[in-house]
Structure formats: C-alpha cells, structure tokens
CSV table of C-alpha atoms in Angstrom, one decimal:
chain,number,residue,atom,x,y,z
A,110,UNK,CA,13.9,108.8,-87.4
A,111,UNK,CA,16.5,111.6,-87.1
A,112,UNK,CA,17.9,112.3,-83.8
A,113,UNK,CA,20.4,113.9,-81.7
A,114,UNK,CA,22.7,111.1,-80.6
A,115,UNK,CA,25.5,111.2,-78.0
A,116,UNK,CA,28.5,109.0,-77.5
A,117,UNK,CA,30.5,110.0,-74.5
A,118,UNK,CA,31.3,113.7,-72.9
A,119,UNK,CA,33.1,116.3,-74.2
A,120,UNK,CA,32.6,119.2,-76.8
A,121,UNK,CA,29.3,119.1,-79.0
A,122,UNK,CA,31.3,119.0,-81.7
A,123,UNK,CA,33.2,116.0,-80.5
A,124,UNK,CA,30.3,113.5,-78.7
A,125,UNK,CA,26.8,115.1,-80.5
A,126,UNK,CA,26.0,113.6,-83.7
A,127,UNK,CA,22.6,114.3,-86.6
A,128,UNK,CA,21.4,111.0,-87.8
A,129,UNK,CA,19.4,107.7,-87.2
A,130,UNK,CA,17.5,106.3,-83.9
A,131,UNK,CA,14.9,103.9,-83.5
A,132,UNK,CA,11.0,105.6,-83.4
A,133,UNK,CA,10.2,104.6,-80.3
A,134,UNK,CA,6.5,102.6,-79.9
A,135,UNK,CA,4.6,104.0,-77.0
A,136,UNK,CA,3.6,101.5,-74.1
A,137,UNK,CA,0.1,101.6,-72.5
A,138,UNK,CA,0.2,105.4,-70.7
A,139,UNK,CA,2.0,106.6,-73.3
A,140,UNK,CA,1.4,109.1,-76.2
A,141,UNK,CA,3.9,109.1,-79.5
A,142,UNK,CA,4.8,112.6,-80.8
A,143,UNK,CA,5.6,113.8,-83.7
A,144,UNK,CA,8.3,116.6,-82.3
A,145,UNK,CA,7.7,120.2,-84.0
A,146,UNK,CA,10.0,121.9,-81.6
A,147,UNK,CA,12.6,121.4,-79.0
A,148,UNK,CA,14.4,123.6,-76.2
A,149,UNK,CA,17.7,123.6,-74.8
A,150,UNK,CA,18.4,123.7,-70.7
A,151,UNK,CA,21.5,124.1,-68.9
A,152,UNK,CA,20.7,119.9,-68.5
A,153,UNK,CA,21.6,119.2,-71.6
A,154,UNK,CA,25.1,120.8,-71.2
A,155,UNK,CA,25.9,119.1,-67.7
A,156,UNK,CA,24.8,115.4,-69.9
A,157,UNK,CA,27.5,116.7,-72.5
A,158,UNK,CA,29.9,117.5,-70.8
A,159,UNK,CA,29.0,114.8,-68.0
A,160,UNK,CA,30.1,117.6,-65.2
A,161,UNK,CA,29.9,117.9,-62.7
A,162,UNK,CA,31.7,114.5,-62.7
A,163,UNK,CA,29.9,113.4,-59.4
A,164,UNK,CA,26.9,113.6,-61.8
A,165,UNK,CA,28.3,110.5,-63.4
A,166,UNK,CA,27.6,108.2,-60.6
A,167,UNK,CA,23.5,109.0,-60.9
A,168,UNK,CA,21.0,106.3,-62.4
A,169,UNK,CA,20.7,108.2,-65.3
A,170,UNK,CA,24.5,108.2,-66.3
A,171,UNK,CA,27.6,106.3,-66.6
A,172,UNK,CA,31.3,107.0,-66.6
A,173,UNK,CA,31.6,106.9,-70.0
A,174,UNK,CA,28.1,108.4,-71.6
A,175,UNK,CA,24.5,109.4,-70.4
A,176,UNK,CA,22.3,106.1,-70.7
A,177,UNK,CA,20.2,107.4,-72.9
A,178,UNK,CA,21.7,108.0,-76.3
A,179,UNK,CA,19.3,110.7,-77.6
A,180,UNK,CA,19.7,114.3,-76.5
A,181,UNK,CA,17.1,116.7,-74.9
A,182,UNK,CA,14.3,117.1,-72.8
A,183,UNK,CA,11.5,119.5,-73.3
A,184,UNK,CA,9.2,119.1,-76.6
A,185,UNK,CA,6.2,120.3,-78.4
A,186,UNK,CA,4.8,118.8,-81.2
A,187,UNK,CA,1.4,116.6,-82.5
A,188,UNK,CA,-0.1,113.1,-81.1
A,189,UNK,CA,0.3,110.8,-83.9
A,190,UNK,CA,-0.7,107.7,-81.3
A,191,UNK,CA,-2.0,106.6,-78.3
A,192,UNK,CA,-1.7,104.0,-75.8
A,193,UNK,CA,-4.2,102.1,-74.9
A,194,UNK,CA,-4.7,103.2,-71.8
A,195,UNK,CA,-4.8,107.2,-72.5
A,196,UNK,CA,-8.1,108.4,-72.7
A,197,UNK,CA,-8.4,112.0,-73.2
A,198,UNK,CA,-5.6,112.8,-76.0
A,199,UNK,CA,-6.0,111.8,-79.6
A,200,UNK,CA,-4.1,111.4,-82.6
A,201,UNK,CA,-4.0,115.4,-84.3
A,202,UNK,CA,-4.0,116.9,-80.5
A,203,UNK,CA,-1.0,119.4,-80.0
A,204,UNK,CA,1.2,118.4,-76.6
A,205,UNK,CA,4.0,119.8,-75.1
A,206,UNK,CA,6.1,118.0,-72.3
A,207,UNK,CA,9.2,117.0,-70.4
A,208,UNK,CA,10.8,113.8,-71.2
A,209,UNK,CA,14.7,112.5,-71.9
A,210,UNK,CA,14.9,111.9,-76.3
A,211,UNK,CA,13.5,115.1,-77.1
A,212,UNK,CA,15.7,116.2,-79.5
A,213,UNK,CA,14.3,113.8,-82.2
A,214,UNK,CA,11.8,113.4,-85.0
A,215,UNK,CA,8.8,111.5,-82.7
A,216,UNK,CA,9.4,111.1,-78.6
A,217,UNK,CA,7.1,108.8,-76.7
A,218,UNK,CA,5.9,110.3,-73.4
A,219,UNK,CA,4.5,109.2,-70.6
A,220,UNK,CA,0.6,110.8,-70.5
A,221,UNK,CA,1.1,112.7,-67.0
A,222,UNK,CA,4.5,114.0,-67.9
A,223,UNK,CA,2.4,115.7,-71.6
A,224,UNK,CA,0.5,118.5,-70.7
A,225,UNK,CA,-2.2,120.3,-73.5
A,226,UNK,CA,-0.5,122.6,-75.8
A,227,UNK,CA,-1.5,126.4,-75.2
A,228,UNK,CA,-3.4,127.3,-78.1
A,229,UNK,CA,-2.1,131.1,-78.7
A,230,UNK,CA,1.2,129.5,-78.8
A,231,UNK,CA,3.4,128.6,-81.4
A,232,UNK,CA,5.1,125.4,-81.3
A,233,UNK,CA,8.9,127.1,-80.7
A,234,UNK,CA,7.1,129.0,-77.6
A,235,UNK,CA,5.7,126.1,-76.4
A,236,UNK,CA,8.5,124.1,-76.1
A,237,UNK,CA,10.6,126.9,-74.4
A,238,UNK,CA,8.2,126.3,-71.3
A,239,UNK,CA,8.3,122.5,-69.7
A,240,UNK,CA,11.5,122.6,-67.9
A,241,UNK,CA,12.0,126.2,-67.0
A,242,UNK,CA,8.3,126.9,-66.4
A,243,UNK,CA,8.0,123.7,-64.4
A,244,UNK,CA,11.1,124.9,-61.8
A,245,UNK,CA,9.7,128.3,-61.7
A,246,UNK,CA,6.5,127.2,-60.4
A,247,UNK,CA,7.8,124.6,-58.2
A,248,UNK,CA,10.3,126.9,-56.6
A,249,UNK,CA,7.7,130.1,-56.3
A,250,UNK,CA,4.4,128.5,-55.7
A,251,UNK,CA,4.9,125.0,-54.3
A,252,UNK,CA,8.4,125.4,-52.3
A,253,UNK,CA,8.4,129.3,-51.5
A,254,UNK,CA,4.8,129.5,-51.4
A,255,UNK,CA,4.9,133.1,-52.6
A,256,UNK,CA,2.1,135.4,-51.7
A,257,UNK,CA,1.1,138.8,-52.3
A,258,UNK,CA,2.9,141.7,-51.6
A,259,UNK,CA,6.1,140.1,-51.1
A,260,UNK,CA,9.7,141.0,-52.1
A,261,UNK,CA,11.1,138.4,-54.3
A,262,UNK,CA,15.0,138.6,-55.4
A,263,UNK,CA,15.8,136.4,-58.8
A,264,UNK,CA,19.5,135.5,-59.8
A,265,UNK,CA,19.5,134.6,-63.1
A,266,UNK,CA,16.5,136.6,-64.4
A,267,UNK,CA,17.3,136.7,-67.7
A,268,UNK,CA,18.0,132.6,-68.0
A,269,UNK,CA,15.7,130.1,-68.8
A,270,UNK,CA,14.6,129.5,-65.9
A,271,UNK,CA,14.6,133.4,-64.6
A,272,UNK,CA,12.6,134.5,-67.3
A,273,UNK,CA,9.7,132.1,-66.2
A,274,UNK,CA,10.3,133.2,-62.8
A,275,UNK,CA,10.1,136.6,-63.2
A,276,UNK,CA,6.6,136.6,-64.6
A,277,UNK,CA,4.9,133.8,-62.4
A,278,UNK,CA,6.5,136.0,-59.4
A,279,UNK,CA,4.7,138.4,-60.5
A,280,UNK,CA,1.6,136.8,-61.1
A,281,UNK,CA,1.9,135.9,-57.7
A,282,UNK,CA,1.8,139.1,-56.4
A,283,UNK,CA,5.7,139.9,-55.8
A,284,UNK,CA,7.6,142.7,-55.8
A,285,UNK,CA,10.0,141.1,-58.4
A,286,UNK,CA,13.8,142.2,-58.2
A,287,UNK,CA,15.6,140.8,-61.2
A,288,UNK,CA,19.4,140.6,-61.4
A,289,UNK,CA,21.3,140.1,-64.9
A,290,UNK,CA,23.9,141.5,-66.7
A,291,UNK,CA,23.8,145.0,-68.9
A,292,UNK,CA,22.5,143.2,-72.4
A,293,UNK,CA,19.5,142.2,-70.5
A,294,UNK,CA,18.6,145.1,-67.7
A,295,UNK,CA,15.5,146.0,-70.7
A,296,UNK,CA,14.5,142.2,-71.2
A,297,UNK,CA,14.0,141.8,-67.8
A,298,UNK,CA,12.2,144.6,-66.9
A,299,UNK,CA,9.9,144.0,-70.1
A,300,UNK,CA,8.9,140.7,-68.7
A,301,UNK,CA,7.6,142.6,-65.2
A,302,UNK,CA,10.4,143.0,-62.8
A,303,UNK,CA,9.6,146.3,-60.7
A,304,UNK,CA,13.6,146.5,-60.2
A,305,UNK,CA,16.6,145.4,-62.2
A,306,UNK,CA,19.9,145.0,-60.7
A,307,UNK,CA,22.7,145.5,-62.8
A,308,UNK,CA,25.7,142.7,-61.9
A,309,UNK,CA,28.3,144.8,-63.6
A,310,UNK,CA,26.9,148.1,-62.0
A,311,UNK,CA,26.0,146.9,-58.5
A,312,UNK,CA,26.2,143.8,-56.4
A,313,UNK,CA,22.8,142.4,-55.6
A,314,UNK,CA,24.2,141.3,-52.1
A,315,UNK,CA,23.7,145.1,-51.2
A,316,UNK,CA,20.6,145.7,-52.9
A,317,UNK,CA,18.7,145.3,-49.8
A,318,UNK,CA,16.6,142.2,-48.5
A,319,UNK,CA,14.3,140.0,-49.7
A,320,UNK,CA,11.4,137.7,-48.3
A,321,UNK,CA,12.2,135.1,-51.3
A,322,UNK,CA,15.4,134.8,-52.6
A,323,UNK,CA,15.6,132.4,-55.7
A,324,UNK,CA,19.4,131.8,-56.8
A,325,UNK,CA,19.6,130.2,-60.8
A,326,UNK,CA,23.0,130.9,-60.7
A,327,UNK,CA,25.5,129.5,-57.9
A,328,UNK,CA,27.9,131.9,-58.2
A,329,UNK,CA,27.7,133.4,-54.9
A,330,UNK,CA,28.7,131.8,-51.8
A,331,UNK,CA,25.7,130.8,-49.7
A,332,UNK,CA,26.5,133.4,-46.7
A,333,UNK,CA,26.4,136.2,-49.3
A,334,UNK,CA,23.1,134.5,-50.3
A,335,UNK,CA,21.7,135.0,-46.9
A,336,UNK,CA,22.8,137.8,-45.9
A,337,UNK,CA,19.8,139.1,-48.3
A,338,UNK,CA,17.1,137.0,-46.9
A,339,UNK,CA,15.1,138.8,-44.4
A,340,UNK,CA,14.2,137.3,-41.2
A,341,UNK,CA,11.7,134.2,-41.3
A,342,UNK,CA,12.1,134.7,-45.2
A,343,UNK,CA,13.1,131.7,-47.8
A,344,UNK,CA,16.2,131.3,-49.7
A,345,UNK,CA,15.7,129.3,-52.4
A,346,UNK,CA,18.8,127.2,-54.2
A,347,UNK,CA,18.0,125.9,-58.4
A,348,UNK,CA,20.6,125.2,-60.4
A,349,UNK,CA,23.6,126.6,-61.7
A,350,UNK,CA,25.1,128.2,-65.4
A,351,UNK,CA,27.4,126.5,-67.4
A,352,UNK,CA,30.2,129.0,-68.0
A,353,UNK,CA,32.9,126.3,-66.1
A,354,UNK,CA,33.8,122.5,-67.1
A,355,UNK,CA,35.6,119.8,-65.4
A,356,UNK,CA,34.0,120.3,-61.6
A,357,UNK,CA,33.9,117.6,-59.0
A,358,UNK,CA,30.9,118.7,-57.4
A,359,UNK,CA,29.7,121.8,-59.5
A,360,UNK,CA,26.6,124.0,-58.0
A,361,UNK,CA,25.7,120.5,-56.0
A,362,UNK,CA,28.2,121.7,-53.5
A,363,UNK,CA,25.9,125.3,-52.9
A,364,UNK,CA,23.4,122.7,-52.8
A,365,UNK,CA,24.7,120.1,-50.3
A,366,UNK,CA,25.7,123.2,-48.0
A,367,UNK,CA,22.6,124.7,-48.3
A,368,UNK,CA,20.9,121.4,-47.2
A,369,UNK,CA,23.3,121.4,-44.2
A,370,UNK,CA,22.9,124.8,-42.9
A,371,UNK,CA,18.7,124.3,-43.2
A,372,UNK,CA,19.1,121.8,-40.5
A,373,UNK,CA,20.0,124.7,-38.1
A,374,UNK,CA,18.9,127.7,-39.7
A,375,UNK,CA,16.4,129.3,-37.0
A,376,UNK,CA,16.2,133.0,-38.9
A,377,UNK,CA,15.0,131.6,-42.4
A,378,UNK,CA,14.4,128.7,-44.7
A,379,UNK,CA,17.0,127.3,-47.3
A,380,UNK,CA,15.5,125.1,-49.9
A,381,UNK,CA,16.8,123.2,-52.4
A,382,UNK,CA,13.6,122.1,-54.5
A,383,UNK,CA,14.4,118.6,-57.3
A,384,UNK,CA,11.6,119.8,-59.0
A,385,UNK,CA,9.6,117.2,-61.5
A,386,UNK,CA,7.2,117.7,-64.0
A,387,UNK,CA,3.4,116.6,-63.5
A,388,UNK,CA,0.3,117.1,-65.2
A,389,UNK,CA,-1.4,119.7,-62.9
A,390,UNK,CA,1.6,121.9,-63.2
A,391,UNK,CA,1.3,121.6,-67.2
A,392,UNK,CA,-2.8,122.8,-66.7
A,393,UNK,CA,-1.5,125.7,-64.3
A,394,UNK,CA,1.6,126.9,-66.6
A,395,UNK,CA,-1.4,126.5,-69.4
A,396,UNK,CA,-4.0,128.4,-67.6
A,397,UNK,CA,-0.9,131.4,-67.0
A,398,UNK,CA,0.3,131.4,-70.7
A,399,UNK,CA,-3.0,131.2,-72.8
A,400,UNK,CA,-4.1,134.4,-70.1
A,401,UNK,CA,-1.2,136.2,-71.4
A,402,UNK,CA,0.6,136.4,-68.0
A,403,UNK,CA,3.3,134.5,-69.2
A,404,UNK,CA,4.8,135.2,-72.3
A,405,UNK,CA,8.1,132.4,-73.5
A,406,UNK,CA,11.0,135.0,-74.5
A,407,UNK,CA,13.4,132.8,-77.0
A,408,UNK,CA,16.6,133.9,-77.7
A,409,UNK,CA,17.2,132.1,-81.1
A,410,UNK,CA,16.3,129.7,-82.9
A,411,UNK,CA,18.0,126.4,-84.7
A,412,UNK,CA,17.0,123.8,-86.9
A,413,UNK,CA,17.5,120.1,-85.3
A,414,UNK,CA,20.4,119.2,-87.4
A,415,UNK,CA,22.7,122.2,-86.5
A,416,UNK,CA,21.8,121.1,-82.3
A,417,UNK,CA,25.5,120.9,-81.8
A,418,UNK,CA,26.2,125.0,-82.8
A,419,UNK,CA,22.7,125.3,-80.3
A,420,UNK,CA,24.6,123.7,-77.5
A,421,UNK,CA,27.9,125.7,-78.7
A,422,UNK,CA,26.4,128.6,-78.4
A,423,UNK,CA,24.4,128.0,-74.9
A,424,UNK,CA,27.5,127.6,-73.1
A,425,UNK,CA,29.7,130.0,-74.7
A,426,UNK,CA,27.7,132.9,-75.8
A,427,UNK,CA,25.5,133.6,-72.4
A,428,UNK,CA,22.3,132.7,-74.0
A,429,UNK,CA,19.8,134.6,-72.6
A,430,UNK,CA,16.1,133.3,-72.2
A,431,UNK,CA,15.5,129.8,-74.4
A,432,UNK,CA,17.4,128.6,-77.4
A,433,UNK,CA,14.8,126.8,-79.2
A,434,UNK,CA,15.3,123.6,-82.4
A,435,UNK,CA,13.0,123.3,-85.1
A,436,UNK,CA,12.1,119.9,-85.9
A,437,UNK,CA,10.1,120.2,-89.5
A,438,UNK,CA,7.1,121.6,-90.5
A,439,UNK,CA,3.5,120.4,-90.1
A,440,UNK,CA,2.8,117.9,-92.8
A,441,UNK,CA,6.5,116.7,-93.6
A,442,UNK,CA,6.4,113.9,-91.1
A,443,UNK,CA,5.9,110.7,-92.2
A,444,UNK,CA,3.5,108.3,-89.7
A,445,UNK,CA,5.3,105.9,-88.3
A,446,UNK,CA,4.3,102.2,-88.0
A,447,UNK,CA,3.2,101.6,-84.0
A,448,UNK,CA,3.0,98.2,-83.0
C-alpha cells in the first residue's frame, strides 16, 4: 500500500517520504480500513522533528526515529474487514478513529479506539475530528467538568484543537472567550465564541477572569496563566504550537510546573489532562456533530502524496483549524488479501 514513511527527524522534506508499506492484517479486536481521509496535529510535527528532544526517551520513540515508520494519527475511511472478535461493524461501514499509521492507504484499528462515522459528514470532516475533538472533550467535560453559565477562556481558538473547543464550550453552556490572532477574530466568533480577543490588539492576561481557562498554546508563563483564573476556578494546560524547533523540554516544561504548583495551589485547580481516545467519547463527539453543534472547520486540503508540503505548511504558515489529506476516492481501492 502507499504510505507516509519516516526515517529519522528533521525537515519533511528531509525524513518524510510517499511510497510502499506493508497492509497491515487486523488481529482479533481489530477492524482494517480502507483510509479516505487523514488530518494533521501538532503530533505529527513534534514525531518529525522528534522535539522536544526529551520526547525521544518515550516508549513510542527512539533517538534516532519514531518506532513506528508510518506517519499520522487520525483517520476516516470504510471497513473492508473485521476481526473475529468485533461484532457490531461490518465490511462497507464508514469509521473514523485515532490510531498511529494513519497517513496510509488501509490502517488497522483497534475496535474501541473506531468510533461510527457521522453520517452528515464528509470523509475530510470526519477525519479533522478524532484527535482535537477527543482533547476538547476531555479537557471541557471530563477534566474541567464545565457547566452552564460559566466563563470559559480558550488559547488557541482558532487551532485544531481550539476550534473543537470552542463549540463543545458552548454546547456546554459557557460563556466562551476565544483568543487568536487578527486573520481569525471572524472564524472564531463564527464557530460561537461570545468574545474574541485579539493577541495583536490586546493581551488576554487583562481581559478579565475566567472560571475555566484552557491554554492550547504555552506561550505564556504559567503565573500570567493564573492570574486569569478566578478563585476556586480551573486552569487547564494542553499542548503547545509548533512555531519553535530544537527544545529540551518544549511546552512539557509549562506542564511539569503546572503539575508542581497543583500540589499546593489552594485558590484553584491546574490540570494537565493526557487525554486518550475511547469509544464513548467517539458516540458523544457523534451525537454533537450529526446535531449540528459541532461543525469541523478545515483549513486546506492535500492529497496523501504531497503530506510533506501539509506538514510544511502546518508549522510554517500558522495553519488555522485542520489541514486535512485525501487518500483516493470511493471505489479506487483495491481489497486487500486478510489472512
């Protein structure tokens, strides 16, 4: 099959090559997909560039290379086969899902890590969702445990992950604050945010305070970062752009020192959520998109072979929302032989 393959870190142009990998076979609990559609994350650029470099010494990585040779994550596509041990997808049934290969003709999944594919969704919009949708839930619902009639403060609202977070804030019930830069101020806003802060007009640290504060970003220091929390309120630590290479530590140092200083904060929270994927988090991101709540915004589109100007373009061009690969259309894949 063609894939996405990388051989060590540096520029995509240097370690990311378009040709041949195995098609994997699927194992019991698996499902085998035929890939219509992949999305970039800020993920993949921290893999390609293996930074921050204390990133290297993670299970998943090596000095030298990520362990896994094929590139990307999130997916959406058709079931061409089944495991034995899956019960409730079939071979024709459209999936979307979070799983390392993604950027490749057919990915095997595990069956809790697939989730339904929306059905007023196109393939491109539903494979701009797994990732980011996943850590905006996770951070909003599960970690911050948002409620109605809250003030909610996002950093980053016109990233990936911002734009989900926008809309499932206010799903929630928030008052949504987003903050982005000038380009943006009318995407933002379009997606539901009751305020928009300007970064090159205003700083957000000023803006006032917020019962939730979810920073996407890391580039603010984490006292500035609570100084806009409001007593007994949650700040909330995910992630980190990818506008710098070559860092020891990267946005894992905002995170270590956020984990420190939640030890003996007394006026608020500080969380830093690892979030994972699961199948009941696919059903609620389902349930959200297919009632029209959430709506993927996608930036631009490429086709799988040109993944290396995708990447390019994600880390120097401020990509806003999801850059998205197309993978084929329906009917040119060829069914591969399972075993």
């Amino acid at each position: 099959m063609k894939a996405v393959i990388q051989n060590g870190y540096g520029a995509p142009g240097a370690v990311l090559s378009y040709g041949e990998a195995p098609t994997p076979t699927p194992g019991p609990d698996d499902v085998l997909v035929a890939v219509r559609a992949a999305s970039l994350n800020a993920r993949e650029w921290h893999l390609m560039r293996g930074d921050p470099y204390v990133a290297r010494l993670t299970p998943g990585m090596s000095l030298r290379a990520p362990r896994g040779r094929v590139v990307g994550t999130d997916f959406a596509g058709t079931v061409v086969a089944v495991g034995t041990g899956v019960t409730d997808l079939k071979e024709g049934d459209d999936v979307y899902g979070e799983v390392d290969g993604a950027f490749a003709e057919y990915v095997r999944a595990p069956r809790r890590l697939v989730g339904v594919m929306p059905a007023n969704l196109t393939h491109e919009q539903a494979a701009a969702v797994p990732l980011a949708g996943n850590t905006a839930l996770e951070c909003l619902r599960d970690e911050a445990k948002v409620v109605a009639g809250q003030r909610l403060l996002v950093n980053g609202a016109s990233g990936g992950v911002g734009t989900f977070a926008v809309q499932i804030g206010r799903a929630l019930g928030a008052d949504v604050t987003g903050v982005c830069s000038t380009r943006n101020v009318d995407l933002v806003r379009s997606l539901g945010a009751g305020h928009v802060v300007d970064y090159a007009r205003e700083d957000f640290v000023h803006s006032g305070r917020y019962d939730v504060v979810l920073d996407l970003v890391g580039n603010r220091s984490l006292k500035d970062l609570r100084r806009c929390v409001t007593d007994g309120g949650t700040l909330v630590l995910s992630g980190g752009g990818t506008s710098t290479g070559g860092s020891l530590v990267g946005p894992m140092g905002l995170f270590i020192r956020g984990s420190l200083a939640a030890r003996f904060s007394r006026r608020h929270r500080i969380l830093t959520p690892q979030p994972k994927p699961a199948r009941e988090k696919f059903d609620a991101l389902t349930a959200l998109l297919e009632a029209g709540t959430v709506v993927p915004a996608i930036d631009r589109t490429y086709p799988l072979s040109a993944a290396s100007d995708a990447i390019r373009y994600l880390e120097e061009e401020h990509a806003r929302a999801k850059v998205v690969l197309t993978i084929g259309q329906s009917g040119t894949f060829r069914t591969p032989r399972v075993l």
